[in-house]
Coordinates of C-alpha atoms in Angstrom, one line a residue:
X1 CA 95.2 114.5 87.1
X2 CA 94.4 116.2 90.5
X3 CA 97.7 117.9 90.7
X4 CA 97.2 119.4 87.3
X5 CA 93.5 120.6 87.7
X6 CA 94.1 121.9 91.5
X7 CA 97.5 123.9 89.9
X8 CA 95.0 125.2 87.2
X9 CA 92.4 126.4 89.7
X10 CA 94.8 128.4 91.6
X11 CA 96.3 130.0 88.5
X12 CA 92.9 130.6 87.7
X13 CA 92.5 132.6 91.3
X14 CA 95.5 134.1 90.7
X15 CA 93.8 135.9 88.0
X16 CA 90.9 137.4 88.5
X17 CA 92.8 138.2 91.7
X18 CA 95.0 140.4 89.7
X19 CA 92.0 141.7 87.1
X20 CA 89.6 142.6 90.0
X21 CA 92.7 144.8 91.5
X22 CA 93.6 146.0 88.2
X23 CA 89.6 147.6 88.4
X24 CA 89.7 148.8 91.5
X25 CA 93.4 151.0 90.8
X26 CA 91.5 152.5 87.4
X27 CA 88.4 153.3 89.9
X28 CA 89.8 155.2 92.0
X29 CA 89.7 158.8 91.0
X30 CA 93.4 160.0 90.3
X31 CA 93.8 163.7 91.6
X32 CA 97.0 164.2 89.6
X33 CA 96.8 168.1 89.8
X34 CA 96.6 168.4 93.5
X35 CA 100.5 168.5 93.2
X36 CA 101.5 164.8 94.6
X37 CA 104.5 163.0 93.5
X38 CA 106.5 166.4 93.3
X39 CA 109.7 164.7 93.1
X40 CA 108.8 162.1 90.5
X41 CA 110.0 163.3 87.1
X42 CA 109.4 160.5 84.6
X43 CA 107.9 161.2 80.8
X44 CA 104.5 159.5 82.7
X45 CA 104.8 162.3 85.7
X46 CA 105.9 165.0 83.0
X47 CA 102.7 164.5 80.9
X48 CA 100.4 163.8 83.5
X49 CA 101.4 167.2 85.9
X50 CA 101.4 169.0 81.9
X51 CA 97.8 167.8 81.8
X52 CA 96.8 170.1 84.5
X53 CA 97.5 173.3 82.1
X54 CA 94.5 172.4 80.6
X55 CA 92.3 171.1 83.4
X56 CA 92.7 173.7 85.9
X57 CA 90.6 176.5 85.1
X58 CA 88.3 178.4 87.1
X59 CA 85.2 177.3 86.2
X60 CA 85.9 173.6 86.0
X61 CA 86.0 170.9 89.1
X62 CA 89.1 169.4 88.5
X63 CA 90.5 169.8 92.4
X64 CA 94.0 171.5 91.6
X65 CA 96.6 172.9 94.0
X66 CA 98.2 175.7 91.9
X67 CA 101.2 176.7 94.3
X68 CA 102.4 172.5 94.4
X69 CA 102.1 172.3 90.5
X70 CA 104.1 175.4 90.0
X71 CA 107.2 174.2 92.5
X72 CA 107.0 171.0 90.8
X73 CA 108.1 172.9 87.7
X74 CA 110.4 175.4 89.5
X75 CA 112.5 172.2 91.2
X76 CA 111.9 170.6 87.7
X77 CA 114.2 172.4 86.2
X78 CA 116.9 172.2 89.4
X79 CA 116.3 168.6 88.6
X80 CA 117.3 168.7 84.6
X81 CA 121.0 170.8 86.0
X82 CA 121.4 168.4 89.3
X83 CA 120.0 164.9 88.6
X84 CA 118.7 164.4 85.6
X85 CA 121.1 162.2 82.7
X86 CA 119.7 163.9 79.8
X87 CA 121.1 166.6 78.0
X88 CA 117.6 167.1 75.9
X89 CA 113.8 167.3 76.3
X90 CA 111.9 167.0 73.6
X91 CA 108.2 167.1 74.3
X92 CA 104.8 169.3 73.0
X93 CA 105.0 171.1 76.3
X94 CA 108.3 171.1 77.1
X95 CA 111.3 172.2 75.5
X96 CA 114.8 171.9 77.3
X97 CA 118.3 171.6 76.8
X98 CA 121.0 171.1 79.6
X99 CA 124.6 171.8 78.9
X100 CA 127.9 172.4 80.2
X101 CA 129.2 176.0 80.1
X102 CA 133.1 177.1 80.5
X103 CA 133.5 179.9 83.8
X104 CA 135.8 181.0 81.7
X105 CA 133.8 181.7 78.4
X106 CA 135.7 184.6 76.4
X107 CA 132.7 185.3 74.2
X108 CA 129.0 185.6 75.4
X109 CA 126.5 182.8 74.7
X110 CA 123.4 183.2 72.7
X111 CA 120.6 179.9 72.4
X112 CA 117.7 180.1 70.0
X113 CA 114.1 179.8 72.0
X114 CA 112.3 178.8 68.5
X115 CA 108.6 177.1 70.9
X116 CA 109.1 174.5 68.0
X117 CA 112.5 173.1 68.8
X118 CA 114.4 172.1 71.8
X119 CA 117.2 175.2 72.4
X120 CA 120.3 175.1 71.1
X121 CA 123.3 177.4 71.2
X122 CA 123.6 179.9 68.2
X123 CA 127.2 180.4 67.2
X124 CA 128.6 183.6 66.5
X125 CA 129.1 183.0 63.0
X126 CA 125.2 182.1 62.5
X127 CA 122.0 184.5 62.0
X128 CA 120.4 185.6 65.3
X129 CA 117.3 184.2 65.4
X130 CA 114.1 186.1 66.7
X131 CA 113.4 184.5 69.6
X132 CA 116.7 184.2 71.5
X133 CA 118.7 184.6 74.9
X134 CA 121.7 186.5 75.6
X135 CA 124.0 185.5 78.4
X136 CA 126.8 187.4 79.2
X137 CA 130.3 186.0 79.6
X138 CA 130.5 188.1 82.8
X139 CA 127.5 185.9 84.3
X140 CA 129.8 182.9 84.5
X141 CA 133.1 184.9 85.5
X142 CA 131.0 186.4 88.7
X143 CA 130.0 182.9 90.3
X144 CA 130.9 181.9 93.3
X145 CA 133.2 179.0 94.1
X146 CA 136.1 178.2 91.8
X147 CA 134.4 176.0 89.4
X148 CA 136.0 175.5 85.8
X149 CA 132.2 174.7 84.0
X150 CA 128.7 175.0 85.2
X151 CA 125.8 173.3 83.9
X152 CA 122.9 175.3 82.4
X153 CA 119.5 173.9 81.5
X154 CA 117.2 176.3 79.0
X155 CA 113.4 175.3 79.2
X156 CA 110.4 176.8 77.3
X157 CA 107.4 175.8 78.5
X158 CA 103.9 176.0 77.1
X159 CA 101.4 176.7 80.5
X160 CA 98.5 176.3 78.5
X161 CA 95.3 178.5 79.0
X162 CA 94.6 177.2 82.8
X163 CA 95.6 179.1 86.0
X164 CA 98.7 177.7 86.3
X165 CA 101.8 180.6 86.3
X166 CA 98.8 183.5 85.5
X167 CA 99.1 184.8 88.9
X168 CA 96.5 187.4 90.4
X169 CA 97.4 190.1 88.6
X170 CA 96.2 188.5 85.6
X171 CA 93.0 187.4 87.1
X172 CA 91.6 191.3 86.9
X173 CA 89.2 190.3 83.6
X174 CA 91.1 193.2 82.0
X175 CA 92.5 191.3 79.2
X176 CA 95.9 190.6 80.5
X177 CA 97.9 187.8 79.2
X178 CA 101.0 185.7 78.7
X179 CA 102.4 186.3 75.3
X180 CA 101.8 183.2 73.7
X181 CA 101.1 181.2 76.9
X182 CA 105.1 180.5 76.5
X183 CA 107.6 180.7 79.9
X184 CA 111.2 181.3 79.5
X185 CA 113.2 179.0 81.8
X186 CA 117.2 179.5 83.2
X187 CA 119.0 177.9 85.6
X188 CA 122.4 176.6 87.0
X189 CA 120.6 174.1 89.7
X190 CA 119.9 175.7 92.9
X191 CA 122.5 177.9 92.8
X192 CA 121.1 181.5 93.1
X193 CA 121.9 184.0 90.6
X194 CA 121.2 187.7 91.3
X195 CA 122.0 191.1 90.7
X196 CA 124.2 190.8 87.7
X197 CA 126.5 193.6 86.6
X198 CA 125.4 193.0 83.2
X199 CA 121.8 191.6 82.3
X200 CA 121.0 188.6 80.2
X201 CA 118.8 189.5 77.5
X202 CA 115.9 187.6 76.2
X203 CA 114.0 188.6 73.0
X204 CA 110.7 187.5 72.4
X205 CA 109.4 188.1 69.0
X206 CA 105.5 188.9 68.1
X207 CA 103.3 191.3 66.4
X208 CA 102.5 195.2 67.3
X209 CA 99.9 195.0 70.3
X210 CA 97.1 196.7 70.2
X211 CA 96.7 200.3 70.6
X212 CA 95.5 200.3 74.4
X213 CA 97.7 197.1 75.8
X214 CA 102.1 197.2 76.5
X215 CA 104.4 194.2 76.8
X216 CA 105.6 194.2 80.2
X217 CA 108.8 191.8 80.8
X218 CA 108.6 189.8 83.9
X219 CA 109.8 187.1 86.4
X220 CA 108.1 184.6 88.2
X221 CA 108.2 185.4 92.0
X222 CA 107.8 182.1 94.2
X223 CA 107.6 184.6 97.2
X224 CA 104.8 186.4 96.3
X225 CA 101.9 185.3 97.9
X226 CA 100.6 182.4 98.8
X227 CA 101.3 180.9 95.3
X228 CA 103.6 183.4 93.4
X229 CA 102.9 186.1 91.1
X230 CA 104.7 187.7 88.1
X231 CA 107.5 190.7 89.3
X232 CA 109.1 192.9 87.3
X233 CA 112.0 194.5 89.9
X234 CA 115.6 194.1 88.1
X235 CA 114.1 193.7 84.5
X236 CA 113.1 196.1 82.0
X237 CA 111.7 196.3 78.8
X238 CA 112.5 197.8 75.6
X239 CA 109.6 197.2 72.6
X240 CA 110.4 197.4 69.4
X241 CA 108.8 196.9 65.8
X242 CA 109.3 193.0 65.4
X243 CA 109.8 192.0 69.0
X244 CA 110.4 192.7 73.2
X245 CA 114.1 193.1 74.5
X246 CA 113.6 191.8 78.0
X247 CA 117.0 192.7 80.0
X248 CA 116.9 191.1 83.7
X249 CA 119.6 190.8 86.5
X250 CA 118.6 187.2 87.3
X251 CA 117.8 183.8 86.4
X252 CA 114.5 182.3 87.4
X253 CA 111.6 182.1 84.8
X254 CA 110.6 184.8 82.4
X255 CA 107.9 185.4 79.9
X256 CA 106.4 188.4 78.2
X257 CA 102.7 190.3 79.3
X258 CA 100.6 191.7 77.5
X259 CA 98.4 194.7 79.5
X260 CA 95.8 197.5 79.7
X261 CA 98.3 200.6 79.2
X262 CA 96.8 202.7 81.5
X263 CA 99.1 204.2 84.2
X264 CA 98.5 205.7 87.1
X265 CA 98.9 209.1 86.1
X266 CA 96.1 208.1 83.3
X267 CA 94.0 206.3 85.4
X268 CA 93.9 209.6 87.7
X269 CA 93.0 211.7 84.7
X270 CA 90.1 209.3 83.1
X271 CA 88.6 209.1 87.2
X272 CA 89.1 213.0 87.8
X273 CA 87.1 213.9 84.2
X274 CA 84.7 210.6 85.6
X275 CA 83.4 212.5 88.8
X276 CA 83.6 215.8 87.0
X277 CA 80.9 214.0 84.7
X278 CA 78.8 212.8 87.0
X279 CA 78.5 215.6 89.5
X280 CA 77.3 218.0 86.7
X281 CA 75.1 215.3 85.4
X282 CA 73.8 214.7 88.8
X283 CA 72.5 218.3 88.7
X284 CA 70.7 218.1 85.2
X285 CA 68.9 214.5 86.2
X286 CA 68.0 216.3 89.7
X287 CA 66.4 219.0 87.8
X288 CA 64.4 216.5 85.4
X289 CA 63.0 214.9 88.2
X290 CA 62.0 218.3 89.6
X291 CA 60.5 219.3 86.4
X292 CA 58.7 216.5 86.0
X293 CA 57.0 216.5 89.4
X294 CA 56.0 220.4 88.4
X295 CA 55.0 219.2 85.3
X296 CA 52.6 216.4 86.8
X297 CA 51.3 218.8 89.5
X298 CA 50.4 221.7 86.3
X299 CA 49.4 219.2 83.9
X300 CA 45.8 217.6 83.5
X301 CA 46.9 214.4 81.1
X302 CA 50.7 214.4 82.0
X303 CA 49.7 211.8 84.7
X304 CA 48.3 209.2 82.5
X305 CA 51.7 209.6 79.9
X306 CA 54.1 206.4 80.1
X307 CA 57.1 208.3 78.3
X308 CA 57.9 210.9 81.0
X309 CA 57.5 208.3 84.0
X310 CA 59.7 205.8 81.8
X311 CA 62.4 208.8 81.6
X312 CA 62.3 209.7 85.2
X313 CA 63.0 206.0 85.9
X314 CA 66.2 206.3 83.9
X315 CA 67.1 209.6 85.4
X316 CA 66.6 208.5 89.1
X317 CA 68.8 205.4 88.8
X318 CA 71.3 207.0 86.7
X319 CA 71.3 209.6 89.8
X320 CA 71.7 206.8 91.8
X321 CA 74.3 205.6 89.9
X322 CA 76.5 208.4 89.7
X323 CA 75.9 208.9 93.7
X324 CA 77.2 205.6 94.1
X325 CA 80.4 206.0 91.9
X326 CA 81.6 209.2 93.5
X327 CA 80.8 207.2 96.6
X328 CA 83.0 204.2 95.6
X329 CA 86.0 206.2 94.3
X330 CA 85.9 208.3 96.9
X331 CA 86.1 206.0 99.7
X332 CA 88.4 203.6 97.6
X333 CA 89.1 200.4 100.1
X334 CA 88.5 202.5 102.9
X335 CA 86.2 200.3 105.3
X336 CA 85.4 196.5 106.4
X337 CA 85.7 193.6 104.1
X338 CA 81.7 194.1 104.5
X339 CA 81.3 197.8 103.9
X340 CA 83.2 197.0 100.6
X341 CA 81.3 194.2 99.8
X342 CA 78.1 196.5 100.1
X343 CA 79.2 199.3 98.2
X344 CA 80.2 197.1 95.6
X345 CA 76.7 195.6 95.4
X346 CA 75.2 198.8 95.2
X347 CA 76.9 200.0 92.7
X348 CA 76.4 197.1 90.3
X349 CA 72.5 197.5 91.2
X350 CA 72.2 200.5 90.3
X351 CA 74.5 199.9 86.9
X352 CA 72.3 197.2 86.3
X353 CA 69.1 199.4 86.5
X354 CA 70.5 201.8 84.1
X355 CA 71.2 198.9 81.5
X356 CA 67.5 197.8 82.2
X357 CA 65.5 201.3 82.1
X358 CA 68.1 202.1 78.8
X359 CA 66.6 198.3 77.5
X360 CA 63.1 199.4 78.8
X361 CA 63.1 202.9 76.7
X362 CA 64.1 201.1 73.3
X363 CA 61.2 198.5 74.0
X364 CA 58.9 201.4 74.8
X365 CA 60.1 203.6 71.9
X366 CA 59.4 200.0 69.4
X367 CA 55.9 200.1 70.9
X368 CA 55.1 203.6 69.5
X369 CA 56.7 204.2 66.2
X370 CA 57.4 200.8 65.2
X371 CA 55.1 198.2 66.3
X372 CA 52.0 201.1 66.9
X373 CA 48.8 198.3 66.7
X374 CA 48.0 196.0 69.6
X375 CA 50.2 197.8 71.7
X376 CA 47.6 197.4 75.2
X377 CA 49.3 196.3 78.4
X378 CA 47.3 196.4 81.6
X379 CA 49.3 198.7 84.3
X380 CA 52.0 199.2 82.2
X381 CA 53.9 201.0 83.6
X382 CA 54.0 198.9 86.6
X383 CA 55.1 196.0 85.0
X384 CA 58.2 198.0 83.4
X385 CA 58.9 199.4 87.2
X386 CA 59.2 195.6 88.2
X387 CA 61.4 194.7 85.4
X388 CA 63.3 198.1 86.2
X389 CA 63.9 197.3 89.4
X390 CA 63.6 193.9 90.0
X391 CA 65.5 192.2 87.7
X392 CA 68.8 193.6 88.8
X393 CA 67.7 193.2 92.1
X394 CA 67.7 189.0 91.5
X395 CA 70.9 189.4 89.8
X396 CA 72.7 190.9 92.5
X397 CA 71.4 188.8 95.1
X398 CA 72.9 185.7 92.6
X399 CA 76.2 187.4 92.7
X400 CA 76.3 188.5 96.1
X401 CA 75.9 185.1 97.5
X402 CA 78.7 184.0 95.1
X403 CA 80.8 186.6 97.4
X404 CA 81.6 187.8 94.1
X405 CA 81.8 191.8 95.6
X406 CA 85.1 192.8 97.3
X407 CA 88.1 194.9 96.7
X408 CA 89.5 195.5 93.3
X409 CA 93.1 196.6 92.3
X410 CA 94.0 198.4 88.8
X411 CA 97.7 198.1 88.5
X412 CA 100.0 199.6 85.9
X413 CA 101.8 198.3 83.1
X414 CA 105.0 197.9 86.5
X415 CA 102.2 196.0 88.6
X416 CA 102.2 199.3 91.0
X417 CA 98.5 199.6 92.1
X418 CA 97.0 202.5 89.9
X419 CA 93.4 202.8 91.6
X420 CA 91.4 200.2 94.5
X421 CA 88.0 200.3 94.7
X422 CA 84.7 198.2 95.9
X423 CA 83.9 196.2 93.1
X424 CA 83.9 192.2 92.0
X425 CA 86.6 191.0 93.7
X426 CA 89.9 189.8 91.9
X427 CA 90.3 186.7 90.6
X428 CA 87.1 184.4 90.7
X429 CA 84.7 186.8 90.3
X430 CA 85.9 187.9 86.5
X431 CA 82.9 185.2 84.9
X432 CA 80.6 186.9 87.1
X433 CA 81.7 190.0 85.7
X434 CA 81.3 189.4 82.4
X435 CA 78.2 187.3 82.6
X436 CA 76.4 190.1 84.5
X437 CA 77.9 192.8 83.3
X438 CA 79.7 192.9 79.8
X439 CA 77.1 190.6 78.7
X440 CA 74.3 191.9 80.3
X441 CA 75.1 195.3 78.6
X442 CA 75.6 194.1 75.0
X443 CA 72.0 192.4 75.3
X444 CA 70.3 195.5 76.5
X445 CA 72.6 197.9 74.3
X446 CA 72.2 195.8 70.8
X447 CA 68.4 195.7 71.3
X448 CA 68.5 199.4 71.4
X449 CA 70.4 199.9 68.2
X450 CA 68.3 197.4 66.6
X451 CA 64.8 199.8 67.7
X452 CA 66.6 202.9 66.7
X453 CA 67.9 201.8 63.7
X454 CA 64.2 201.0 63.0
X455 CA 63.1 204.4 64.4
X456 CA 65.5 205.9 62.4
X457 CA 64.4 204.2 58.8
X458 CA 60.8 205.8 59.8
X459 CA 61.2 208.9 60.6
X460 CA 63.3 209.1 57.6
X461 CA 61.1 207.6 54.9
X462 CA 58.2 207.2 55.9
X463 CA 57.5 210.5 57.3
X464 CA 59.1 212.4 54.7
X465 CA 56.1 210.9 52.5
X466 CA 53.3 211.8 54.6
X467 CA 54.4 214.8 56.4
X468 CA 53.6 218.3 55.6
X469 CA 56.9 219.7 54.3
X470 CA 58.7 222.7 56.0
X471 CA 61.7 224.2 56.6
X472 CA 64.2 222.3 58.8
X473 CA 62.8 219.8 58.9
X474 CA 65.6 216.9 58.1
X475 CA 67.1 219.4 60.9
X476 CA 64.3 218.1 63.6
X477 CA 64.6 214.6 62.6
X478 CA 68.4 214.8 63.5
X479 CA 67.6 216.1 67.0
X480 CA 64.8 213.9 67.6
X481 CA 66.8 210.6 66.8
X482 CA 70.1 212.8 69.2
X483 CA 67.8 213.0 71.9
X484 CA 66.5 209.5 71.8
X485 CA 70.2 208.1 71.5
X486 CA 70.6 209.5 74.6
X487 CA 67.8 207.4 75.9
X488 CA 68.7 204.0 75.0
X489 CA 72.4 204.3 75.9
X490 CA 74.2 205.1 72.4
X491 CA 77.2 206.7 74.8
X492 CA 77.7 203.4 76.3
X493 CA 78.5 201.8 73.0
X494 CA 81.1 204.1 72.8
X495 CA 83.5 201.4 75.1
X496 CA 83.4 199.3 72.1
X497 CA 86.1 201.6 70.3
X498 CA 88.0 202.1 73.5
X499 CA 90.7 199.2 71.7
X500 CA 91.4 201.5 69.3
X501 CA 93.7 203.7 71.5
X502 CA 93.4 205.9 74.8
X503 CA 92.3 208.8 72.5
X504 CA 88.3 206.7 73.0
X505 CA 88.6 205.9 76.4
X506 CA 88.7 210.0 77.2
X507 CA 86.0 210.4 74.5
X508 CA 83.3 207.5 76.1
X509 CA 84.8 208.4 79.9
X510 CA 83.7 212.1 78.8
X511 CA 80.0 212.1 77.0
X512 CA 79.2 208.5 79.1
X513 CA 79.7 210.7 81.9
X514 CA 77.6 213.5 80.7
X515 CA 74.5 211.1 79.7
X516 CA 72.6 212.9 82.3
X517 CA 72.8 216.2 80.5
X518 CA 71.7 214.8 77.5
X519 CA 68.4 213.7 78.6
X520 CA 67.4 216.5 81.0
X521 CA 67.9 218.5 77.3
X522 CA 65.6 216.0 75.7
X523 CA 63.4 216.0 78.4
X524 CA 63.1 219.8 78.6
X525 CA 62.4 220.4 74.7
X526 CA 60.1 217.3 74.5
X527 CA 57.7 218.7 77.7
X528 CA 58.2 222.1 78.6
X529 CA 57.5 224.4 75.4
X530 CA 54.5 223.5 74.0
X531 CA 54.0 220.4 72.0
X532 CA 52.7 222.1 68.9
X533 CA 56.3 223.5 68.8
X534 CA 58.9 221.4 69.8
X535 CA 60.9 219.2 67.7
X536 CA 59.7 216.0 69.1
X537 CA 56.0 216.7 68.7
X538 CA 55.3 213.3 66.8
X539 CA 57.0 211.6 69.3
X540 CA 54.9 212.8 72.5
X541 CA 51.8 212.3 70.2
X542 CA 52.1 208.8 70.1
X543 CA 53.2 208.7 73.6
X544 CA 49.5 210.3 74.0
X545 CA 48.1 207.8 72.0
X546 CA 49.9 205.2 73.1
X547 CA 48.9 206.2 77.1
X548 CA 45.0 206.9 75.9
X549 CA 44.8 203.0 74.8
X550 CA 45.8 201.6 78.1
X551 CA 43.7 203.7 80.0

């Protein structure tokens, strides 16, 4: 019995031995997207490495080494032609078929790339199908070595929305893209294949792109940086109604982008019209500021009015503003890594207090023709200077110590670099950009439709009922609510349309640009004639009124 009951003991042992280190292997943390194991290729490697399309992203902690995960599918594929048994790969991120190929095809080859089936050759006698390749018989006639068959392995591969194959280029915030998230795979093993005398074709199939963004066909370029980068040297591209021809002199991996169309030559024009803009603007804000100091000096009540101090605000930092763009074009990356940084920060400061003061007028202009009653706010215009001013001043120092400012590139649909300037740097800094930036504008700029939409139902109803009528006067109304547009930003709203083609992006690059002019000519009818005849003469009454109560 003691034999028995000692051998049960130890089998006992023996397993919680093997449960307590079966616990400890699932608690250690498994880094599978740091790029380890790159010569493992098993369907457990596969799908854990195809994880990491998801899990690396740049907001998330996952740790991920994006240059180790992309070799490991670059040699994958050398692997399917070299090692690999398989002739088929049938997965929902992977797609590949290997197969032997005659030197001495007589006919060229075509192979279907339908991102729901594995490949498979298309014979002559069969429809083409949308998404295909083309490979020339002449590719296999021109290889080196006298080898009577070659194998070939097709992959399409699905990267997923992470970082992985995006490359810097697409890392601008600018809405750039892989079509479909889809990569287009071809290789003979590691045999390099370059310069061919006739391109392979690929065609990817899709919908007409929008108005302002081109399908660019490109390669993936392991040599390019510290992690790669998409090319385009020895392909071209050729768009057409139901899909892209991509025609390369290579194989290697391919896919299809989707980017902002402007050029350089465009870029050029929008930035020349830009400064044009804003110098001339800069001369109608200087002289608001002028007149309103004349005004102040002349003027028994004008110091105690909240309106005219509110506009001069918005004049002086859209001054500033337009100082500090001409300052950043102009100088482009000319500088330090720190003297870009700077400039950078200023000029989102001083963006940010022109989205602010534009917020500050619509919630001024709700106070005196909408809301009217109970409208008393101890130093009031104090309080708005330290929103004014302050606020972007806490957002910058949020981003700046993010490092978030730096050098940014605007390339071209051919990845040639169209403009550099100091601004958020490329690549991490895009959420930053659209946090305090896109989003920061649509807050201030929908709150100032909402108030002169509101504005705009008053004047038109309500004093039309109460209102003494003369000629003209629907006439006034429309200038009044023109000049006050100009106060809460209405030409900024413009870069909402700028999708529907490069005809808006020269309309909001010119009257955003002339914003300045706009309310120095509201500013002059609303103060400098006399208030008993100027269009706006409501308007500056309530202001009155509005000041008197806080006084």
């Amino acid at each position: 019995m003691a034999m028995p009951r000692a051998l049960g003991a130890l089998l006992l042992q023996l397993l919680l031995l093997l449960a307590l280190g079966q616990e400890n292997r699932t608690e250690e943390p498994r880094h599978s997207c740091l790029g380890d194991n790159l010569d493992e290729y098993g369907a457990f490697d596969l799908k854990d490495k195809a994880g990491c399309f998801t899990k690396c992203r740049q907001s998330e902690s996952e740790p991920c080494d994006v240059g180790n995960l992309q070799k490991y599918w670059l040699n994958y594929e050398a692997h399917l032609v070299e090692e690999a048994l398989t002739e088929k790969v049938n997965t929902s991120f992977l797609k590949a078929l290997v197969q032997n190929v005659s030197t001495s095809t007589a006919e060229d080859l075509y192979f279907s790339l339908k991102p729901s089936q594995v490949p498979r050759q298309v014979m002559k006698d069969e429809d083409k199908p949308p998404d295909r390749v083309r490979l020339p018989k002449s590719l296999f006639e021109s290889l080196p070595g006298n080898r009577s068959a070659v194998r070939l392995a097709i992959t399409v591969l699905d990267i997923g929305p992470g970082t992985l194959f995006k490359g810097p280029q697409l890392s601008l915030g600018d809405g750039s893209s892989v079509l479909n998230n889809r990569l287009v795979g071809l290789s003979l093993g590691r045999m390099r294949v370059t310069r061919l005398a006739e391109p392979l074709e690929i065609i990817f199939s899709h919908q007409r792109p929008p108005p302002n963004m081109t399908f660019t066909c490109v390669f993936w370029d392991a040599t390019k940086g510290p992690t790669g980068d998409w090319a385009s040297e020895g392909c071209s591209t050729e768009v057409g109604p139901e899909g892209t021809v991509c025609r390369c002199d290579h194989l290697t991996f391919f896919t299809l982008l989707l980017r902002p169309i402007l050029d350089q030559s465009t870029v050029q024009i929008l930035t020349r019209i830009s400064q044009a803009g804003c110098g001339v603007s800069m001369i109608f804000l200087a002289f608001t500021i002028v007149l309103y100091a004349v005004l102040r000096l002349s003027r028994q009540r004008f110091k105690s009015e909240d309106a005219p101090k509110i506009h001069v605000a918005l004049s002086g930092s859209l001054f500033l503003l337009n100082l500090a763009f001409l300052i950043t074009v102009g100088s482009g990356s000319k500088g330090s890594d720190t003297a870009c940084w700077a400039r950078g920060a200023v000029y989102h400061y001083f963006l940010l207090c022109v989205f602010t003061w534009m917020g500050l007028e619509a919630f001024h202009l709700y106070l005196l023709a909408v809301r009217v009653f109970n409208t008393y706010f101890g130093h009031y215009f104090l309080k708005l200077s330290l929103v004014g001013w302050g606020l972007p001043a806490l957002m910058v120092i949020g981003t700046g110590s993010a490092n978030s400012y730096g050098l940014h590139t605007i390339r071209d649909r051919e990845n040639r670099t169209s403009l550099e300037l100091c601004w958020f740097r490329d690549g991490t800094a895009t959420y930053a950009l659209y946090i305090t930036v896109h989003g920061y504008f649509l807050i201030t700029f929908l709150f100032g439709m909402v108030v002169l939409a509101l504005v705009t139902w008053k004047i038109f109803t309500l004093s039309s009922a109460t209102a003494v009528k003369e000629r003209g006067q629907n006439r006034k109304k429309v200038l009044t609510l023109l000049g006050l547009s100009s106060l809460v930003g209405v030409t900024w709203g413009l870069a909402i349309l700028t999708p529907l083609g490069l005809s808006t992006v020269y309309i909001f690059t010119l009257f955003n640009s002339l914003q300045g002019v706009f309310i120095c000519c509201w500013f002059t009818v609303l103060y400098l004639p006399s208030q008993s005849t100027t269009v706006s003469s409501s308007t500056a009454r309530l202001d009155q009124a509005h000041s008197a109560s806080q006084e």
